mmCIF file of C-alpha atoms in Angstrom:
data_model
loop_
_atom_site.group_PDB
_atom_site.id
_atom_site.type_symbol
_atom_site.label_atom_id
_atom_site.label_comp_id
_atom_site.label_asym_id
_atom_site.label_seq_id
_atom_site.Cartn_x
_atom_site.Cartn_y
_atom_site.Cartn_z
ATOM 1 C CA MET A 133 -0.158 -0.135 -0.174
ATOM 2 C CA TRP A 134 1.057 3.749 -0.704
ATOM 3 C CA PHE A 135 -0.254 4.877 2.274
ATOM 4 C CA ALA A 136 -1.852 8.216 2.462
ATOM 5 C CA PRO A 137 -2.306 9.886 5.526
ATOM 6 C CA ALA A 138 -5.749 10.086 6.412
ATOM 7 C CA PHE A 139 -6.313 13.436 8.501
ATOM 8 C CA GLY A 140 -4.137 15.731 6.071
ATOM 9 C CA ASP A 141 -7.110 18.114 5.831
ATOM 10 C CA ALA A 142 -7.903 18.036 9.947
ATOM 11 C CA PRO A 143 -6.734 20.862 12.191
ATOM 12 C CA LYS A 144 -4.181 19.856 15.291
ATOM 13 C CA GLY A 145 -6.665 18.833 18.242
ATOM 14 C CA SER A 146 -9.693 17.712 16.092
ATOM 15 C CA ARG A 147 -10.745 13.859 16.521
ATOM 16 C CA PRO A 148 -11.846 12.447 13.032
ATOM 17 C CA LEU A 149 -13.709 9.955 14.739
ATOM 18 C CA GLY A 150 -16.175 12.064 15.769
ATOM 19 C CA ASP A 151 -16.656 13.925 12.771
ATOM 20 C CA ARG A 152 -18.667 11.486 10.329
ATOM 21 C CA ASP A 153 -17.632 13.205 7.277
ATOM 22 C CA LEU A 154 -14.176 13.597 7.772
ATOM 23 C CA HIS A 155 -13.922 10.020 9.212
ATOM 24 C CA LEU A 156 -15.279 8.976 5.689
ATOM 25 C CA VAL A 157 -13.231 11.118 3.895
ATOM 26 C CA THR A 158 -10.234 8.724 5.652
ATOM 27 C CA LEU A 159 -11.659 5.642 4.795
ATOM 28 C CA ASN A 160 -11.614 7.175 1.028
ATOM 29 C CA ARG A 161 -8.137 8.269 1.379
ATOM 30 C CA TYR A 162 -7.062 4.406 2.285
ATOM 31 C CA ARG A 163 -9.377 3.018 -0.651
ATOM 32 C CA TYR A 164 -7.463 5.546 -2.925
ATOM 33 C CA SER A 165 -3.984 4.292 -1.667
ATOM 34 C CA GLU A 166 -4.837 0.682 -1.982
ATOM 35 C CA GLN A 167 -6.355 1.282 -5.778
ATOM 36 C CA ARG A 168 -3.390 3.788 -6.521
ATOM 37 C CA SER A 169 -0.787 1.351 -5.511
ATOM 38 C CA CYS A 170 -1.868 -1.424 -7.848
ATOM 39 C CA LYS A 171 -0.621 0.664 -10.705
ATOM 40 C CA ASP A 172 2.358 2.007 -8.946
ATOM 41 C CA LEU A 173 3.651 -1.273 -7.883
ATOM 42 C CA THR A 174 3.141 -3.044 -11.356
ATOM 43 C CA GLU A 175 5.381 -0.116 -12.595
ATOM 44 C CA VAL A 176 8.061 -1.170 -10.460
ATOM 45 C CA ILE A 177 7.699 -4.665 -12.185
ATOM 46 C CA GLU A 178 7.906 -3.599 -15.438
ATOM 47 C CA GLN A 179 10.766 -1.451 -14.849
ATOM 48 C CA LEU A 180 12.824 -4.396 -13.245
ATOM 49 C CA ASN A 181 11.562 -6.197 -16.281
ATOM 50 C CA GLY A 182 11.756 -10.150 -14.646
ATOM 51 C CA GLN A 183 14.984 -9.662 -12.760
ATOM 52 C CA PRO A 184 15.009 -10.894 -10.091
ATOM 53 C CA PRO A 185 12.493 -13.578 -10.512
ATOM 54 C CA GLU A 186 12.327 -14.124 -7.055
ATOM 55 C CA LEU A 187 11.320 -10.469 -6.208
ATOM 56 C CA ILE A 188 9.168 -10.441 -9.101
ATOM 57 C CA ARG A 189 7.010 -12.769 -7.364
ATOM 58 C CA ASP A 190 6.932 -11.492 -3.908
ATOM 59 C CA LEU A 191 6.073 -8.116 -5.491
ATOM 60 C CA SER A 192 3.261 -9.944 -7.489
ATOM 61 C CA HIS A 193 1.888 -11.440 -4.399
ATOM 62 C CA HIS A 194 2.226 -7.878 -2.837
ATOM 63 C CA ILE A 195 0.249 -6.430 -5.655
ATOM 64 C CA SER A 196 -2.692 -9.078 -5.619
ATOM 65 C CA ASP A 197 -3.631 -8.370 -1.934
ATOM 66 C CA GLU A 198 -4.110 -4.500 -3.080
ATOM 67 C CA PRO A 199 -7.198 -4.577 -5.203
ATOM 68 C CA ARG A 200 -8.730 -6.780 -2.305
ATOM 69 C CA HIS A 201 -8.031 -4.181 0.097
ATOM 70 C CA ALA A 202 -9.681 -1.611 -2.276
ATOM 71 C CA MET A 203 -12.568 -3.917 -2.707
ATOM 72 C CA TRP A 204 -13.368 -4.112 0.917
ATOM 73 C CA LEU A 205 -12.753 -0.344 1.392
ATOM 74 C CA THR A 206 -15.000 0.417 -1.544
ATOM 75 C CA ASP A 207 -17.972 -2.100 -0.418
ATOM 76 C CA LEU A 208 -17.694 -0.587 2.675
ATOM 77 C CA LEU A 209 -17.635 3.156 1.528
ATOM 78 C CA VAL A 210 -20.739 2.385 -0.690
ATOM 79 C CA GLU A 211 -22.493 0.712 1.925
ATOM 80 C CA LEU A 212 -22.283 3.734 4.175
ATOM 81 C CA GLY A 213 -23.196 5.978 1.137
ATOM 82 C CA ALA A 214 -19.958 7.626 1.295
ATOM 83 C CA ASN A 215 -17.944 9.298 -1.821
ATOM 84 C CA VAL A 216 -15.398 6.855 -3.436
ATOM 85 C CA GLY A 217 -14.140 9.684 -5.606
ATOM 86 C CA THR A 218 -10.526 11.013 -5.516
ATOM 87 C CA PRO A 219 -10.427 12.313 -2.105
ATOM 88 C CA PRO A 220 -9.953 15.923 -1.447
ATOM 89 C CA GLY A 221 -6.750 17.625 -0.009
ATOM 90 C CA SER A 222 -2.855 17.021 -0.443
ATOM 91 C CA SER A 223 -2.066 13.829 -1.994
ATOM 92 C CA TYR A 224 0.603 12.085 -0.046
ATOM 93 C CA ILE A 225 0.973 9.424 -2.582
ATOM 94 C CA ASP A 226 1.623 12.479 -5.318
ATOM 95 C CA GLU A 227 3.846 14.566 -3.208
ATOM 96 C CA PHE A 228 5.840 11.067 -2.384
ATOM 97 C CA ASP A 229 6.238 10.381 -6.619
ATOM 98 C CA ARG A 230 7.310 14.071 -6.918
ATOM 99 C CA LEU A 231 9.922 13.638 -4.484
ATOM 100 C CA ILE A 232 11.351 10.051 -5.414
ATOM 101 C CA ASP A 233 14.735 10.557 -7.459
ATOM 102 C CA ARG A 234 13.541 8.827 -10.259
ATOM 103 C CA GLU A 235 15.855 10.321 -12.376
ATOM 104 C CA PHE A 236 18.742 8.026 -10.860
ATOM 105 C CA PHE A 237 16.626 4.927 -10.904
ATOM 106 C CA ASN A 238 17.733 2.894 -14.299
ATOM 107 C CA PRO A 239 17.382 -1.063 -13.443
ATOM 108 C CA GLU A 240 19.214 -1.494 -17.134
ATOM 109 C CA HIS A 241 22.454 0.005 -15.718
ATOM 110 C CA ASN A 242 22.553 -0.905 -12.546
ATOM 111 C CA LEU A 243 20.179 -3.406 -11.403
ATOM 112 C CA GLU A 244 21.032 -3.822 -7.643
ATOM 113 C CA ASP A 245 20.960 -0.041 -6.682
ATOM 114 C CA SER A 246 17.942 -0.054 -8.287
ATOM 115 C CA ILE A 247 16.362 -2.939 -6.247
ATOM 116 C CA ILE A 248 17.423 -1.263 -2.897
ATOM 117 C CA ALA A 249 15.962 2.033 -3.996
ATOM 118 C CA GLY A 250 12.575 0.679 -4.812
ATOM 119 C CA LEU A 251 12.160 -1.867 -1.641
ATOM 120 C CA ALA A 252 13.437 1.095 0.356
ATOM 121 C CA ALA A 253 10.704 3.274 -0.843
ATOM 122 C CA ILE A 254 8.222 0.734 -0.809
ATOM 123 C CA ASN A 255 8.862 -0.373 2.669
ATOM 124 C CA VAL A 256 9.018 3.037 4.250
ATOM 125 C CA THR A 257 5.564 3.756 3.016
ATOM 126 C CA GLU A 258 4.099 0.261 4.160
ATOM 127 C CA LYS A 259 5.017 0.939 7.719
ATOM 128 C CA ARG A 260 3.508 4.550 7.641
ATOM 129 C CA GLY A 261 0.470 2.541 6.496
ATOM 130 C CA CYS A 262 0.706 -0.122 9.506
ATOM 131 C CA GLU A 263 1.042 2.740 12.146
ATOM 132 C CA TYR A 264 -1.809 4.392 10.701
ATOM 133 C CA PHE A 265 -4.200 1.451 10.577
ATOM 134 C CA SER A 266 -3.145 0.204 14.226
ATOM 135 C CA ALA A 267 -4.129 3.887 15.567
ATOM 136 C CA HIS A 268 -7.625 3.742 13.639
ATOM 137 C CA ILE A 269 -8.300 0.252 14.965
ATOM 138 C CA TYR A 270 -7.125 1.645 18.567
ATOM 139 C CA ALA A 271 -9.433 4.664 18.523
ATOM 140 C CA LEU A 272 -12.140 2.952 17.122
ATOM 141 C CA LYS A 273 -12.066 0.354 19.921
ATOM 142 C CA GLN A 274 -12.368 3.553 22.246
ATOM 143 C CA ALA A 275 -15.191 5.238 20.421
ATOM 144 C CA PRO A 276 -18.954 4.106 21.055
ATOM 145 C CA GLN A 277 -19.603 0.798 19.537
ATOM 146 C CA THR A 278 -22.179 1.597 16.926
ATOM 147 C CA GLU A 279 -22.827 -0.624 14.081
ATOM 148 C CA GLU A 280 -21.244 1.527 11.538
ATOM 149 C CA ASN A 281 -17.856 1.455 13.974
ATOM 150 C CA ILE A 282 -17.698 -1.945 14.224
ATOM 151 C CA LYS A 283 -18.278 -2.428 10.559
ATOM 152 C CA ILE A 284 -15.286 0.017 9.857
ATOM 153 C CA ARG A 285 -12.922 -1.739 12.268
ATOM 154 C CA GLN A 286 -13.777 -4.927 11.134
ATOM 155 C CA THR A 287 -12.739 -3.847 7.614
ATOM 156 C CA ILE A 288 -9.234 -2.418 8.556
ATOM 157 C CA GLU A 289 -8.669 -5.432 10.774
ATOM 158 C CA LYS A 290 -8.824 -7.438 7.697
ATOM 159 C CA ILE A 291 -6.478 -5.529 6.123
ATOM 160 C CA LEU A 292 -3.674 -4.851 8.467
ATOM 161 C CA PRO A 293 -2.037 -8.281 8.915
ATOM 162 C CA GLU A 294 -1.618 -8.287 5.446
ATOM 163 C CA GLU A 295 -0.062 -4.893 5.261
ATOM 164 C CA ALA A 296 2.201 -6.055 8.175
ATOM 165 C CA GLY A 297 3.433 -8.868 5.829
ATOM 166 C CA HIS A 298 4.340 -6.615 3.039
ATOM 167 C CA VAL A 299 6.553 -4.837 5.499
ATOM 168 C CA ARG A 300 8.067 -8.170 6.699
ATOM 169 C CA TRP A 301 8.976 -9.166 3.028
ATOM 170 C CA GLY A 302 10.490 -5.920 2.715
ATOM 171 C CA ASN A 303 12.617 -6.339 5.993
ATOM 172 C CA ARG A 304 13.517 -9.874 4.462
ATOM 173 C CA TRP A 305 14.876 -8.585 1.336
ATOM 174 C CA LEU A 306 16.613 -5.748 2.547
ATOM 175 C CA GLY A 307 18.508 -7.644 5.329
ATOM 176 C CA GLN A 308 19.629 -9.967 2.864
ATOM 177 C CA LEU A 309 21.010 -7.437 0.733
ATOM 178 C CA ALA A 310 22.770 -5.672 3.337
ATOM 179 C CA ASP A 311 24.411 -9.035 4.723
ATOM 180 C CA LYS A 312 26.167 -9.257 1.209
ATOM 181 C CA SER A 313 29.094 -7.372 2.058
ATOM 182 C CA PRO A 314 29.751 -3.928 4.148
ATOM 183 C CA GLU A 315 29.374 -1.898 0.590
ATOM 184 C CA HIS A 316 25.997 -3.256 0.279
ATOM 185 C CA ARG A 317 24.866 -2.687 4.041
ATOM 186 C CA GLN A 318 26.065 0.830 3.523
ATOM 187 C CA LYS A 319 24.006 1.278 0.238
ATOM 188 C CA VAL A 320 21.154 -0.137 2.207
ATOM 189 C CA ASP A 321 21.387 2.282 4.907
ATOM 190 C CA GLN A 322 21.935 4.921 2.978
ATOM 191 C CA ALA A 323 18.602 4.136 0.911
ATOM 192 C CA LYS A 324 16.579 3.666 4.418
ATOM 193 C CA ARG A 325 17.737 7.119 5.290
ATOM 194 C CA LYS A 326 16.841 8.860 1.827
ATOM 195 C CA TYR A 327 13.233 6.994 1.435
ATOM 196 C CA ALA A 328 12.483 7.780 5.269
ATOM 197 C CA ALA A 329 13.259 11.472 4.815
ATOM 198 C CA ILE A 330 11.210 11.778 1.289
ATOM 199 C CA GLU A 331 8.271 9.880 3.249
ATOM 200 C CA GLN A 332 8.804 12.108 6.132
ATOM 201 C CA ALA A 333 8.566 15.109 3.619
ATOM 202 C CA ALA A 334 5.392 13.660 1.880
ATOM 203 C CA PHE A 335 3.739 12.855 5.161
ATOM 204 C CA GLU A 336 4.083 16.603 6.769
ATOM 205 C CA ALA A 337 2.973 18.087 3.454
ATOM 206 C CA GLY A 338 -0.388 16.706 3.597
ATOM 207 C CA MET A 339 -0.556 17.464 7.247
ATOM 208 C CA ASP A 340 0.593 20.841 7.172
ATOM 209 C CA ILE A 341 -1.789 23.894 5.987
ATOM 210 C CA THR A 342 -0.504 26.942 8.149
ATOM 211 C CA LEU A 343 1.245 29.781 6.844
ATOM 212 C CA GLY A 344 4.835 29.376 5.937
ATOM 213 C CA ALA A 345 4.219 25.529 5.004
ATOM 214 C CA GLU A 346 5.662 26.490 1.274
ATOM 215 C CA LEU A 347 9.195 27.383 3.459
ATOM 216 C CA ARG A 348 8.871 24.211 5.716
ATOM 217 C CA ARG A 349 8.537 22.180 2.594
ATOM 218 C CA VAL A 350 11.819 23.543 1.335
ATOM 219 C CA ALA A 351 13.465 22.930 4.133
ATOM 220 C CA ASN A 352 12.562 19.315 4.029
ATOM 221 C CA LEU A 353 13.676 19.191 0.423
ATOM 222 C CA LEU A 354 16.914 19.983 1.492
ATOM 223 C CA GLU A 355 16.856 17.658 3.972
ATOM 224 C CA VAL A 356 16.230 15.080 1.486
ATOM 225 C CA ALA A 357 18.900 16.229 -0.943
ATOM 226 C CA ASN A 358 21.511 16.050 1.790
ATOM 227 C CA THR A 359 21.035 12.242 2.094
ATOM 228 C CA MET A 360 22.167 12.321 -1.541
ATOM 229 C CA PRO A 361 25.794 12.007 -3.091
ATOM 230 C CA VAL A 362 26.894 15.466 -3.726
ATOM 231 C CA TRP A 363 27.134 15.625 -7.438
ATOM 232 C CA GLN A 364 23.284 14.309 -7.672
ATOM 233 C CA ARG A 365 21.728 17.215 -5.150
ATOM 234 C CA PRO A 366 21.812 20.209 -7.707
ATOM 235 C CA GLN A 367 20.095 18.134 -10.291
ATOM 236 C CA TYR A 368 17.395 17.099 -7.799
ATOM 237 C CA LEU A 369 16.886 20.295 -6.259
ATOM 238 C CA MET A 370 16.703 21.985 -9.296
ATOM 239 C CA GLU A 371 14.141 19.892 -10.803
ATOM 240 C CA ARG A 372 11.634 20.214 -7.531
ATOM 241 C CA LEU A 373 12.382 23.518 -5.745
ATOM 242 C CA PRO A 374 9.875 25.750 -7.943
ATOM 243 C CA GLN A 375 6.804 23.453 -7.528
ATOM 244 C CA THR A 376 7.767 23.172 -3.535
ATOM 245 C CA LEU A 377 7.819 26.785 -3.522
ATOM 246 C CA LEU A 378 4.542 27.794 -5.466
ATOM 247 C CA ALA A 379 3.088 24.363 -4.031
ATOM 248 C CA PRO A 380 -0.263 24.513 -5.905
ATOM 249 C CA ASP A 381 -1.586 21.568 -3.975
ATOM 250 C CA LEU A 382 -1.485 23.484 -0.845
ATOM 251 C CA GLN A 383 -3.077 26.296 -2.209
ATOM 252 C CA ARG A 384 -6.088 24.378 -3.211
ATOM 253 C CA THR A 385 -6.099 22.364 -0.080
ATOM 254 C CA ARG A 386 -6.150 25.730 1.943
ATOM 255 C CA ILE A 387 -9.232 26.954 -0.096
ATOM 256 C CA ASN A 388 -10.972 23.649 0.182
ATOM 257 C CA VAL A 389 -10.481 23.249 4.024
ATOM 258 C CA VAL A 390 -12.131 26.825 4.137
ATOM 259 C CA GLU A 391 -15.181 26.482 2.206
ATOM 260 C CA ARG A 392 -15.870 23.022 3.874
ATOM 261 C CA VAL A 393 -15.676 24.384 7.506
ATOM 262 C CA TRP A 394 -17.376 27.807 6.697
ATOM 263 C CA LYS A 395 -20.535 26.141 5.132
ATOM 264 C CA ARG A 396 -20.602 23.655 8.002
ATOM 265 C CA ASP A 397 -19.765 25.683 10.798
ATOM 266 C CA PRO A 398 -18.511 29.289 10.127
ATOM 267 C CA GLN A 399 -17.743 29.489 14.138
ATOM 268 C CA THR A 400 -15.173 26.568 14.056
ATOM 269 C CA LEU A 401 -13.459 28.943 10.884
ATOM 270 C CA ILE A 402 -13.315 31.689 13.193
ATOM 271 C CA GLU A 403 -12.076 29.918 16.426
ATOM 272 C CA ARG A 404 -9.887 27.348 15.048
ATOM 273 C CA PHE A 405 -8.826 28.127 11.528
ATOM 274 C CA VAL A 406 -8.097 31.565 11.614
ATOM 275 C CA PRO A 407 -5.679 31.064 14.999
ATOM 276 C CA MET A 408 -4.077 28.127 13.257
ATOM 277 C CA PHE A 409 -3.094 30.630 10.457
ATOM 278 C CA LEU A 410 -2.175 33.352 12.600
ATOM 279 C CA ASN A 411 -0.293 31.074 14.386
ATOM 280 C CA GLY A 412 1.844 29.941 11.319
ATOM 281 C CA LEU A 413 2.519 33.382 10.245
ATOM 282 C CA LYS A 414 3.835 33.848 14.084
ATOM 283 C CA GLY A 415 6.324 31.286 13.776
ATOM 284 C CA MET A 416 7.529 32.712 10.098
ATOM 285 C CA GLN A 417 8.223 36.100 11.928
ATOM 286 C CA ASP A 418 9.777 34.601 15.231
ATOM 287 C CA ASN A 419 12.069 32.423 12.866
ATOM 288 C CA ARG A 420 13.017 35.504 10.876
ATOM 289 C CA GLN A 421 13.893 37.308 14.421
ATOM 290 C CA LYS A 422 15.993 34.375 15.161
ATOM 291 C CA THR A 423 17.836 34.267 12.186
ATOM 292 C CA LYS A 424 18.577 38.175 12.285
ATOM 293 C CA ALA A 425 19.807 37.617 15.981
#
């Protein structure tokens, strides 16, 4: 599962399980992630072009789980009368894809490094998904045991064990590659650091819509670049910096959130969202003062 954070358009301190509409958006993000991962993982298999066969087999088994998860979630959402279109807000998947260094991924010229990179990228997103599913199940157990909440929990509980299996097979492959030699271990460790930084940047991009988020995205982009060899950094930054600064997805998300909250609860917009944006602005001013000092 190329996991999509569920609460990217929720303010800090909010309780998604107490807001049915937001809860259904969360489930739809899960559905979208499972559906999208079928395509993304198939592209990985096509790029590897059959090598090594054992990895193609494990990836194929992984992909076979994803449409089943998407089917379970789609059936649930349709039963609940929820939307099953593209979820609103910033897309973790799109941001992760944008930040991945695909220009340096070339299985035809360096198969082993490409395998390490692909496995590290898949593994880190699967871990995030397991964390979110586990937290969601825990929250549902603490919530009122309505028929709807029970159905949602049972659906997620069916998916989580298979997602944990995806993490295990990825860990196994990365461990086997690292054990080949000290050089291989160094490559695996470097790939883990890089894709952990990319995943964290994508995750934060989906969670942060306050003023100054663009600059924080730039800081995260620099953190990712710093995990790469020096000669790769300029090209990586030049290709991604303009969109990071402009962040059109962030602007759309801000407008979408404000419109939704205003239609449903104008008082919440004034009491919660306006201070949130003002706090973001204050943070930018504080950082400037520290820099000058």
